[in-house]
Amino acid sequence: MLYYEAGGGQEAAPHYDLEVPVPEDEWLIVRDYPVRTMMTAFGPRWKDEETEHVDWCAFDISPKHPAQPSVQWWGAGSPGGISYHETTSPYVLFSRPLDQAASFESLLTYIRFGELCEDGEVLGQRLEELAEDLEDDVDSPPLSVDSVAGFIEFLLEAEPLKDPGLVVAPNGNLRAEWHQSWCQHFVVEFASQTDAQFVLFAPDPHQQDKTMRLSGTCSIPSVYEEVRRCGGAEWVAR
Amino acid sequence: MGGEVEPIVRGDPVPITDHISRYCEKRYLDGKRVTGAAFRLRQATAVREAETYLSVNWLEFLSRPSRKEEIAEIQRILDTKFRRIHKRDLIAVGNVEELLTHVRSKSPDRRALNVVHWPEKQVDESHSAIYGLSVNDDILYGELIAEKFQDTYPAQVSSRSTQDE
């Protein structure tokens, strides 16, 4: 038997097969514990046959938090299209592309617990530090939240990566840097949630003693494709 | 003649054999590595105009006997110019010729930078400027410059660093 939490109590719930498709590229945060939206992440849902109103819940599948109750979140939608943002859930929920109004705090939560990186806590701390540093500096623009969303999009698009160094550009955009040496060097500056500039220094595949120095502006999914094409995944990926 | 104010002479090239330093705030550092973000011009905001050059200091102009003493003097200058120097902020040092040659030879447009003396009278006489960049430049230029500025020193005056530890 599965349970969900509502109104402070636990109620038994019937089981239904999922009828509303959940796109695999959507994801949510379950309290402080984010999970990728997968079919297995969604448990029972409750459908009111008269109103066609659908409630559903999601499991915390994070292996980091095995002690958490299995059902952590529930929300509402309608068949044929889940309107995530109409939920009254107290928990943070995103669909991709990320909500333009996503707050820095909610993005930070995803960095910390989203299992997108090796040590989310360290990256989260660094992000907080950068944001606070800029808040204190009246002469500089604040850390761009849109840019942080772009960073998350990049991590979701790429294969699992080593944790980057995070710095901020003078325009407030977040930059992620993977640096082994000046001939194994990859920087992405997130201009928005969808676009980025990158620089890649990598050994020339046809002349290993020479360094290719590439740069460009492109969509976030294209950035990592370029890195892979140039052999950068060797030192960027886990 | 007593009381006569000497005119400020700006724009003399810094000799290519000499060294320049750049103040790098911790937000531009990846650990102790100076990143290309430290060498980007700042865009205009509501309170200031866009930068047209990168501010640096000409170390040999200070006429100090050692690099250590040059850095101590730069730390003192930064302390008077800036409201707050964090203990993790760094001073990055590079050689003028290495910088100019590297950027010219590795950039796609063979970019020619100029390093010129740009004194700020009484406040910062060794102040100099790297010209040849634009706020709309590709981020590559910052990376190329950063490659040649990896000799780093604390930016905070030594006595204060010790107190903060």
PDB file of C-alpha atoms in Angstrom, chain A residues 47-207:
ATOM      1  CA  LYS A  47      -8.413  10.700 -10.883  1.00  0.00           C
ATOM      2  CA  ASP A  48     -11.788  12.252 -10.265  1.00  0.00           C
ATOM      3  CA  GLU A  49     -13.922  10.695 -12.983  1.00  0.00           C
ATOM      4  CA  GLU A  50     -16.389  13.580 -13.007  1.00  0.00           C
ATOM      5  CA  THR A  51     -14.031  16.496 -13.200  1.00  0.00           C
ATOM      6  CA  GLU A  52     -11.196  14.660 -14.973  1.00  0.00           C
ATOM      7  CA  HIS A  53      -9.021  16.190 -12.293  1.00  0.00           C
ATOM      8  CA  VAL A  54      -5.838  14.236 -11.688  1.00  0.00           C
ATOM      9  CA  ASP A  55      -3.665  14.203  -8.638  1.00  0.00           C
ATOM     10  CA  TRP A  56      -0.363  12.479  -8.667  1.00  0.00           C
ATOM     11  CA  CYS A  57       2.645  12.011  -6.518  1.00  0.00           C
ATOM     12  CA  ALA A  58       6.293  11.390  -6.984  1.00  0.00           C
ATOM     13  CA  PHE A  59       8.718   9.185  -5.167  1.00  0.00           C
ATOM     14  CA  ASP A  60      11.964  10.258  -3.726  1.00  0.00           C
ATOM     15  CA  ILE A  61      14.240   7.948  -5.620  1.00  0.00           C
ATOM     16  CA  SER A  62      17.428   9.602  -4.521  1.00  0.00           C
ATOM     17  CA  PRO A  63      19.729   6.967  -3.064  1.00  0.00           C
ATOM     18  CA  LYS A  64      21.275   9.685  -0.923  1.00  0.00           C
ATOM     19  CA  HIS A  65      18.129   9.949   1.129  1.00  0.00           C
ATOM     20  CA  PRO A  66      16.896   6.423   1.757  1.00  0.00           C
ATOM     21  CA  ALA A  67      15.388   7.400   5.061  1.00  0.00           C
ATOM     22  CA  GLN A  68      12.845   9.682   3.482  1.00  0.00           C
ATOM     23  CA  PRO A  69       9.258   8.524   3.162  1.00  0.00           C
ATOM     24  CA  SER A  70       8.584   7.054  -0.216  1.00  0.00           C
ATOM     25  CA  VAL A  71       5.901   9.514  -1.231  1.00  0.00           C
ATOM     26  CA  GLN A  72       7.004  13.092  -0.950  1.00  0.00           C
ATOM     27  CA  TRP A  73       4.978  15.227  -3.241  1.00  0.00           C
ATOM     28  CA  TRP A  74       1.676  15.495  -4.927  1.00  0.00           C
ATOM     29  CA  GLY A  75       0.179  17.886  -7.384  1.00  0.00           C
ATOM     30  CA  ALA A  76      -2.678  18.355  -9.787  1.00  0.00           C
ATOM     31  CA  GLY A  77      -3.246  18.409 -13.486  1.00  0.00           C
ATOM     32  CA  SER A  78      -5.617  17.357 -16.188  1.00  0.00           C
ATOM     33  CA  PRO A  79      -5.487  14.481 -18.644  1.00  0.00           C
ATOM     34  CA  GLY A  80      -3.543  15.249 -21.762  1.00  0.00           C
ATOM     35  CA  GLY A  81      -1.375  17.898 -20.196  1.00  0.00           C
ATOM     36  CA  ILE A  82      -0.066  18.349 -16.710  1.00  0.00           C
ATOM     37  CA  SER A  83      -0.165  21.976 -15.734  1.00  0.00           C
ATOM     38  CA  TYR A  84       2.625  21.881 -13.263  1.00  0.00           C
ATOM     39  CA  HIS A  85       2.614  25.514 -12.407  1.00  0.00           C
ATOM     40  CA  GLU A  86      -0.961  25.527 -11.263  1.00  0.00           C
ATOM     41  CA  THR A  87      -0.110  23.237  -8.433  1.00  0.00           C
ATOM     42  CA  THR A  88      -0.582  24.380  -4.909  1.00  0.00           C
ATOM     43  CA  SER A  89       2.160  22.049  -3.809  1.00  0.00           C
ATOM     44  CA  PRO A  90       4.524  23.548  -1.280  1.00  0.00           C
ATOM     45  CA  TYR A  91       7.371  21.949  -3.151  1.00  0.00           C
ATOM     46  CA  VAL A  92       9.438  23.307  -5.975  1.00  0.00           C
ATOM     47  CA  LEU A  93       8.610  22.056  -9.407  1.00  0.00           C
ATOM     48  CA  PHE A  94      10.153  22.796 -12.766  1.00  0.00           C
ATOM     49  CA  SER A  95       9.517  21.752 -16.272  1.00  0.00           C
ATOM     50  CA  ARG A  96      12.028  22.224 -19.042  1.00  0.00           C
ATOM     51  CA  PRO A  97      12.756  24.710 -20.336  1.00  0.00           C
ATOM     52  CA  LEU A  98      12.972  26.088 -16.848  1.00  0.00           C
ATOM     53  CA  ASP A  99      10.330  28.492 -15.725  1.00  0.00           C
ATOM     54  CA  GLN A 100      11.523  32.020 -16.422  1.00  0.00           C
ATOM     55  CA  ALA A 101      10.425  32.926 -12.938  1.00  0.00           C
ATOM     56  CA  ALA A 102      12.431  30.192 -11.244  1.00  0.00           C
ATOM     57  CA  SER A 103      14.055  31.709  -8.205  1.00  0.00           C
ATOM     58  CA  PHE A 104      17.747  31.572  -7.429  1.00  0.00           C
ATOM     59  CA  GLU A 105      16.956  29.642  -4.253  1.00  0.00           C
ATOM     60  CA  SER A 106      15.041  26.939  -6.113  1.00  0.00           C
ATOM     61  CA  LEU A 107      17.832  26.590  -8.680  1.00  0.00           C
ATOM     62  CA  LEU A 108      20.320  26.380  -5.855  1.00  0.00           C
ATOM     63  CA  THR A 109      18.300  23.545  -4.353  1.00  0.00           C
ATOM     64  CA  TYR A 110      18.508  21.677  -7.613  1.00  0.00           C
ATOM     65  CA  ILE A 111      22.272  22.170  -7.810  1.00  0.00           C
ATOM     66  CA  ARG A 112      22.651  20.960  -4.243  1.00  0.00           C
ATOM     67  CA  PHE A 113      20.484  17.869  -4.424  1.00  0.00           C
ATOM     68  CA  GLY A 114      19.898  17.213  -8.102  1.00  0.00           C
ATOM     69  CA  GLU A 115      22.732  14.717  -8.458  1.00  0.00           C
ATOM     70  CA  LEU A 116      23.858  16.613 -11.496  1.00  0.00           C
ATOM     71  CA  CYS A 117      27.375  16.994 -10.168  1.00  0.00           C
ATOM     72  CA  GLU A 118      29.873  15.195  -7.981  1.00  0.00           C
ATOM     73  CA  ASP A 119      29.414  17.403  -4.940  1.00  0.00           C
ATOM     74  CA  GLY A 120      26.304  19.536  -5.169  1.00  0.00           C
ATOM     75  CA  GLU A 121      26.891  21.016  -1.743  1.00  0.00           C
ATOM     76  CA  VAL A 122      30.269  22.461  -2.742  1.00  0.00           C
ATOM     77  CA  LEU A 123      28.917  23.924  -5.993  1.00  0.00           C
ATOM     78  CA  GLY A 124      25.871  25.242  -4.153  1.00  0.00           C
ATOM     79  CA  GLN A 125      28.085  26.963  -1.603  1.00  0.00           C
ATOM     80  CA  ARG A 126      30.156  28.531  -4.341  1.00  0.00           C
ATOM     81  CA  LEU A 127      27.036  29.798  -6.102  1.00  0.00           C
ATOM     82  CA  GLU A 128      25.771  31.313  -2.874  1.00  0.00           C
ATOM     83  CA  GLU A 129      29.138  32.928  -2.284  1.00  0.00           C
ATOM     84  CA  LEU A 130      29.165  34.460  -5.772  1.00  0.00           C
ATOM     85  CA  ALA A 131      25.615  35.764  -5.370  1.00  0.00           C
ATOM     86  CA  GLU A 132      26.392  37.295  -1.979  1.00  0.00           C
ATOM     87  CA  ASP A 133      29.620  38.821  -3.235  1.00  0.00           C
ATOM     88  CA  LEU A 134      27.775  40.576  -6.051  1.00  0.00           C
ATOM     89  CA  GLU A 135      24.931  41.660  -3.772  1.00  0.00           C
ATOM     90  CA  ASP A 136      27.475  43.523  -1.675  1.00  0.00           C
ATOM     91  CA  ASP A 137      28.957  45.259  -4.718  1.00  0.00           C
ATOM     92  CA  VAL A 138      26.753  48.131  -5.840  1.00  0.00           C
ATOM     93  CA  ASP A 139      29.026  48.689  -8.818  1.00  0.00           C
ATOM     94  CA  SER A 140      28.360  45.266 -10.371  1.00  0.00           C
ATOM     95  CA  PRO A 141      25.237  43.632 -11.757  1.00  0.00           C
ATOM     96  CA  PRO A 142      23.826  40.770  -9.660  1.00  0.00           C
ATOM     97  CA  LEU A 143      24.413  37.132 -10.520  1.00  0.00           C
ATOM     98  CA  SER A 144      22.099  36.338 -13.433  1.00  0.00           C
ATOM     99  CA  VAL A 145      19.474  33.794 -12.381  1.00  0.00           C
ATOM    100  CA  ASP A 146      18.815  33.045 -16.042  1.00  0.00           C
ATOM    101  CA  SER A 147      22.466  32.189 -16.399  1.00  0.00           C
ATOM    102  CA  VAL A 148      22.310  29.790 -13.432  1.00  0.00           C
ATOM    103  CA  ALA A 149      19.319  28.129 -15.114  1.00  0.00           C
ATOM    104  CA  GLY A 150      21.482  27.806 -18.230  1.00  0.00           C
ATOM    105  CA  PHE A 151      24.132  26.030 -16.165  1.00  0.00           C
ATOM    106  CA  ILE A 152      21.548  23.508 -14.966  1.00  0.00           C
ATOM    107  CA  GLU A 153      20.320  22.993 -18.514  1.00  0.00           C
ATOM    108  CA  PHE A 154      23.895  22.324 -19.576  1.00  0.00           C
ATOM    109  CA  LEU A 155      24.414  19.745 -16.828  1.00  0.00           C
ATOM    110  CA  LEU A 156      21.175  18.041 -17.811  1.00  0.00           C
ATOM    111  CA  GLU A 157      22.187  17.961 -21.470  1.00  0.00           C
ATOM    112  CA  ALA A 158      25.711  16.666 -20.968  1.00  0.00           C
ATOM    113  CA  GLU A 159      26.829  13.298 -19.723  1.00  0.00           C
ATOM    114  CA  PRO A 160      27.839  13.227 -16.026  1.00  0.00           C
ATOM    115  CA  LEU A 161      30.659  15.720 -15.661  1.00  0.00           C
ATOM    116  CA  LYS A 162      33.406  16.436 -13.193  1.00  0.00           C
ATOM    117  CA  ASP A 163      32.555  19.392 -11.021  1.00  0.00           C
ATOM    118  CA  PRO A 164      33.624  22.651 -12.663  1.00  0.00           C
ATOM    119  CA  GLY A 165      35.078  25.726 -11.066  1.00  0.00           C
ATOM    120  CA  LEU A 166      32.446  28.454 -10.957  1.00  0.00           C
ATOM    121  CA  VAL A 167      33.211  32.104 -11.476  1.00  0.00           C
ATOM    122  CA  VAL A 168      31.168  35.063 -12.583  1.00  0.00           C
ATOM    123  CA  ALA A 169      31.747  37.354 -15.540  1.00  0.00           C
ATOM    124  CA  PRO A 170      31.672  41.126 -15.033  1.00  0.00           C
ATOM    125  CA  ASN A 171      28.218  41.183 -16.673  1.00  0.00           C
ATOM    126  CA  GLY A 172      26.818  38.881 -13.961  1.00  0.00           C
ATOM    127  CA  ASN A 173      26.747  35.728 -16.095  1.00  0.00           C
ATOM    128  CA  LEU A 174      27.830  32.471 -14.519  1.00  0.00           C
ATOM    129  CA  ARG A 175      30.859  30.705 -15.980  1.00  0.00           C
ATOM    130  CA  ALA A 176      31.742  27.056 -15.495  1.00  0.00           C
ATOM    131  CA  GLU A 177      35.377  26.091 -16.013  1.00  0.00           C
ATOM    132  CA  TRP A 178      37.058  22.720 -16.397  1.00  0.00           C
ATOM    133  CA  HIS A 179      40.784  23.240 -16.302  1.00  0.00           C
ATOM    134  CA  GLN A 180      43.476  20.556 -16.371  1.00  0.00           C
ATOM    135  CA  SER A 181      46.103  22.695 -18.045  1.00  0.00           C
ATOM    136  CA  TRP A 182      46.157  25.455 -20.633  1.00  0.00           C
ATOM    137  CA  CYS A 183      45.878  22.814 -23.334  1.00  0.00           C
ATOM    138  CA  GLN A 184      42.976  21.045 -21.619  1.00  0.00           C
ATOM    139  CA  HIS A 185      40.776  23.953 -20.767  1.00  0.00           C
ATOM    140  CA  PHE A 186      37.035  24.388 -21.242  1.00  0.00           C
ATOM    141  CA  VAL A 187      34.942  27.377 -20.237  1.00  0.00           C
ATOM    142  CA  VAL A 188      31.227  27.945 -20.736  1.00  0.00           C
ATOM    143  CA  GLU A 189      29.665  31.289 -19.994  1.00  0.00           C
ATOM    144  CA  PHE A 190      25.899  31.044 -19.766  1.00  0.00           C
ATOM    145  CA  ALA A 191      24.350  34.042 -21.486  1.00  0.00           C
ATOM    146  CA  SER A 192      20.825  32.823 -20.799  1.00  0.00           C
ATOM    147  CA  GLN A 193      18.881  29.662 -20.170  1.00  0.00           C
ATOM    148  CA  THR A 194      19.318  28.658 -23.793  1.00  0.00           C
ATOM    149  CA  ASP A 195      22.524  30.237 -25.104  1.00  0.00           C
ATOM    150  CA  ALA A 196      26.144  30.175 -24.116  1.00  0.00           C
ATOM    151  CA  GLN A 197      29.590  31.243 -25.155  1.00  0.00           C
ATOM    152  CA  PHE A 198      32.383  28.745 -24.849  1.00  0.00           C
ATOM    153  CA  VAL A 199      36.145  28.480 -25.114  1.00  0.00           C
ATOM    154  CA  LEU A 200      37.887  25.175 -25.597  1.00  0.00           C
ATOM    155  CA  PHE A 201      41.635  24.631 -25.559  1.00  0.00           C
ATOM    156  CA  ALA A 202      42.456  21.041 -26.477  1.00  0.00           C
ATOM    157  CA  PRO A 203      45.296  19.082 -28.059  1.00  0.00           C
ATOM    158  CA  ASP A 204      45.088  19.145 -31.823  1.00  0.00           C
ATOM    159  CA  PRO A 205      44.083  15.570 -32.790  1.00  0.00           C
ATOM    160  CA  HIS A 206      46.373  15.681 -35.813  1.00  0.00           C
ATOM    161  CA  GLN A 207      49.310  17.280 -34.004  1.00  0.00           C
TER     162      GLN A 207
END
